[in-house]
Coordinates of C-alpha atoms in Angstrom, one line a residue:
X1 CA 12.4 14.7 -20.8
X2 CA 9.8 17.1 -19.9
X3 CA 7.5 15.3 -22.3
X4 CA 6.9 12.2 -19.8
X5 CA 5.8 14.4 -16.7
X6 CA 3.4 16.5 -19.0
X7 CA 1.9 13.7 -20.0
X8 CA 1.4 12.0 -16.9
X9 CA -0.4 15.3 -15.4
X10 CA -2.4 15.9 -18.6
X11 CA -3.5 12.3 -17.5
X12 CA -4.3 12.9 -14.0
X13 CA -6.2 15.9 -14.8
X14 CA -7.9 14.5 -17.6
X15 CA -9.4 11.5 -15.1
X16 CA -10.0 13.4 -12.9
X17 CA -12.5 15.7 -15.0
X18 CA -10.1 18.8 -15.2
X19 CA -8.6 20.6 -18.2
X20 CA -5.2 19.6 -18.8
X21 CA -2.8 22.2 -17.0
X22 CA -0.1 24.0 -19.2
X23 CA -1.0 23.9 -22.5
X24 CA -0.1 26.4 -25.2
X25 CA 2.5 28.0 -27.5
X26 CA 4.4 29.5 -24.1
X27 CA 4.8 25.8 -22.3
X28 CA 6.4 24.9 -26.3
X29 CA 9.0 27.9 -25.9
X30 CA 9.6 27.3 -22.1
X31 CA 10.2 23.1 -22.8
X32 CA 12.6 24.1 -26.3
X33 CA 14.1 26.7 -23.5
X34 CA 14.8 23.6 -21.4
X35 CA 16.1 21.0 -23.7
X36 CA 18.9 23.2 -24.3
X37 CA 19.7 24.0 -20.7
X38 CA 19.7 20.5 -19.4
X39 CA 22.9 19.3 -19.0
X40 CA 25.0 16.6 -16.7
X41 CA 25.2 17.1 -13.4
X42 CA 28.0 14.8 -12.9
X43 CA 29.6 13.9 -17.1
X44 CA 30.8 11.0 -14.7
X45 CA 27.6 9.4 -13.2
X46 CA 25.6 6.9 -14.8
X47 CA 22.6 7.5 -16.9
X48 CA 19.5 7.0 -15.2
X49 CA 18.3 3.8 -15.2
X50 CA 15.0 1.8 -14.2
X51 CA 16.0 -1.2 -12.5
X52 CA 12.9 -4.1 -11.5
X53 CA 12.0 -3.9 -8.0
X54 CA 13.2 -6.9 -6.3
X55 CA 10.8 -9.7 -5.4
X56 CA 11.7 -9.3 -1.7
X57 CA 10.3 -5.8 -1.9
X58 CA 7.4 -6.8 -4.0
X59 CA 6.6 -9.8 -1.3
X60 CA 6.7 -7.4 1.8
X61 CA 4.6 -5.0 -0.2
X62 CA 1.9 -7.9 -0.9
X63 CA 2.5 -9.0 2.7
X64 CA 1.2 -5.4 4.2
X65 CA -1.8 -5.5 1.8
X66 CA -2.9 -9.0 3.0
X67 CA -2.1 -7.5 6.4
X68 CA -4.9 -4.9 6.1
X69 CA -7.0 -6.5 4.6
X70 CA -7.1 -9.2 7.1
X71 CA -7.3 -7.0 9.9
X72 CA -10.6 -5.4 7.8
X73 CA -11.9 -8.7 7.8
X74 CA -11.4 -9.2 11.3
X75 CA -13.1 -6.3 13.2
X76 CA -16.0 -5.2 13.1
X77 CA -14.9 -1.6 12.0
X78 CA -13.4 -1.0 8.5
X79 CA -10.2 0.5 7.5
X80 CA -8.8 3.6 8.3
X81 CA -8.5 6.2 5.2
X82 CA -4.7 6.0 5.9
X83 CA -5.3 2.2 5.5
X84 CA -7.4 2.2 3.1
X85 CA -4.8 4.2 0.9
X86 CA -2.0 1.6 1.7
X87 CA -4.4 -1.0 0.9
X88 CA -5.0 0.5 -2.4
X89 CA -1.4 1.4 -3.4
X90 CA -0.7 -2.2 -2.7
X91 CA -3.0 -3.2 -4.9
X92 CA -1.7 -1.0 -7.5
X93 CA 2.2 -1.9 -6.9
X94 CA 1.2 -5.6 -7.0
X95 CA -1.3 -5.1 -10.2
X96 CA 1.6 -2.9 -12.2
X97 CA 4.4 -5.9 -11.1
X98 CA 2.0 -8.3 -12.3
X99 CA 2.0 -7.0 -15.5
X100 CA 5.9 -6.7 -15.6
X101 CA 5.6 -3.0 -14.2
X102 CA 4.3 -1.2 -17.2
X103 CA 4.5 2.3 -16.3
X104 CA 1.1 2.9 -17.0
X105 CA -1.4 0.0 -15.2
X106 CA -0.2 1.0 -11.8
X107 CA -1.4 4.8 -13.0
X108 CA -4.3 3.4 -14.6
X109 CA -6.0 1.6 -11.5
X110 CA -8.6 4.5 -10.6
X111 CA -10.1 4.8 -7.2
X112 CA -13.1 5.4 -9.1
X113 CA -13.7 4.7 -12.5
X114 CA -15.8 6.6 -14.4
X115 CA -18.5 4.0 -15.4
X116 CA -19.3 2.0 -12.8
X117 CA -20.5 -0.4 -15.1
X118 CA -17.2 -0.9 -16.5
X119 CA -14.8 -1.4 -14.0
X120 CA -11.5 -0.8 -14.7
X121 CA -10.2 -4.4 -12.3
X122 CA -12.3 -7.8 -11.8
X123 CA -10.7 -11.2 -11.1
X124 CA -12.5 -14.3 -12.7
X125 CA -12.5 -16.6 -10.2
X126 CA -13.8 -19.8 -12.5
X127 CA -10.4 -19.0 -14.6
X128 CA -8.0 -17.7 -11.6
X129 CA -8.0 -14.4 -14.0
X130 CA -7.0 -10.8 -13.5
X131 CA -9.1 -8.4 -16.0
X132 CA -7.8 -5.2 -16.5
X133 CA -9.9 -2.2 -18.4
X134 CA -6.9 0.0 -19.4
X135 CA -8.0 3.1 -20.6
X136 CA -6.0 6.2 -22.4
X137 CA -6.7 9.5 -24.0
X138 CA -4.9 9.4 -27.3
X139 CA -3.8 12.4 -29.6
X140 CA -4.9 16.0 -29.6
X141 CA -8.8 14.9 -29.7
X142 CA -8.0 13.0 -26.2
X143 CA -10.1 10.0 -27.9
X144 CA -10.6 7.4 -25.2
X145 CA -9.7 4.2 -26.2
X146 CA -10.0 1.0 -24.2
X147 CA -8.8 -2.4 -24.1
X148 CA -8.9 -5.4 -21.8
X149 CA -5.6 -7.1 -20.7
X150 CA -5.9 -11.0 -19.1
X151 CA -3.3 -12.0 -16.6
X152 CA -3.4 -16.2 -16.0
X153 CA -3.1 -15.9 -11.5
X154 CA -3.4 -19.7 -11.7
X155 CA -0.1 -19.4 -9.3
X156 CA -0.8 -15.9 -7.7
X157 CA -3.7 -16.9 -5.3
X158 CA -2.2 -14.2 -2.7
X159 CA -2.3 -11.4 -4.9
X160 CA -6.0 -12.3 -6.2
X161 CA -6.6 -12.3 -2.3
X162 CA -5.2 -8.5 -2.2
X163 CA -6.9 -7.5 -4.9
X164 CA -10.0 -8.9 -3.8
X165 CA -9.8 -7.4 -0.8
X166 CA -8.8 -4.1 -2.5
X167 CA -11.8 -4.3 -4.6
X168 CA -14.4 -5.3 -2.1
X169 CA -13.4 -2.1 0.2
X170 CA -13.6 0.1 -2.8
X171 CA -17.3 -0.9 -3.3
X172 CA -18.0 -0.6 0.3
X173 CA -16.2 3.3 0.3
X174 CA -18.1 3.8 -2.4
X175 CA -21.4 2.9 -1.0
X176 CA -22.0 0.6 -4.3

């Protein structure tokens, strides 16, 4: 469905302060145009499918983060921006399998968010918590609504350590 990818870029623009791309009565004839061109490539193939990502995958993906973020600690020089982009998708695959890989928290960890008063990740140490600020544009008006998901790490001390990390060289890129 078209309907998923429009979204995702009316998102994406929308956070990052642009007007949402594509909108109008011609993008409504061009998608009804589509739905009734799509067809099977192969009738024989089978339907696509999400599948979890293994936790093999998931541990060398954590592994890398702690990686960088140990080497950060170690020299006097911070990351790399190639680094520091690993380091942050990291973070975001091992915050969006935390949270069973809803489609949207991985999407939803901004680089910067748009009150810095508010920010969209914090761990509570005292509790072993993750606290994440999820926000979304609902409806036509866009009306921002927000709400605040807990995640018990109790068990996860390694990816509270990425996500530490993560978050402590976001403030330092951002000069906060």
């Amino acid at each position: 469905s078209e309907q998923t990818h429009q979204s995702l870029l009316w998102r994406s623009s929308k956070q990052c302060g642009f007007d949402p791309p594509a909108l109008g009565a011609d993008l409504d004839l061009a998608r009804k145009g589509w739905e009734q061109r799509q067809t099977v490539a192969d009738p024989s193939a089978l339907p696509p499918n999400r599948v979890p990502i293994p936790p093999t995958v998931m541990r060398a993906v954590l592994q890398l983060g702690l990686d960088i973020a140990k080497k950060n600690k170690t020299k006097s020089a911070h990351c790399t921006a190639a680094e520091i982009n690993t380091l942050r998708d990291c973070a975001a695959l091992t915050t969006s399998y935390l949270f069973f890989n809803r489609g949207d928290i991985a999407h939803g960890l901004l680089w910067e968010p748009e009150d810095s008063t508010e920010p969209d990740l914090r761990i509570d140490a005292a509790r072993s918590s993750l606290l994440f600020l999820e926000r979304r544009f609902k409806g036509k008006s866009q009306l921002l609504t927000k709400r605040l998901l807990v995640l018990d790490c109790s068990d996860k001390k390694e990816c509270l350590d990425l996500l530490q990390a993560y978050l402590d060289v976001r403030q330092h890129v951002r000069g906060c």
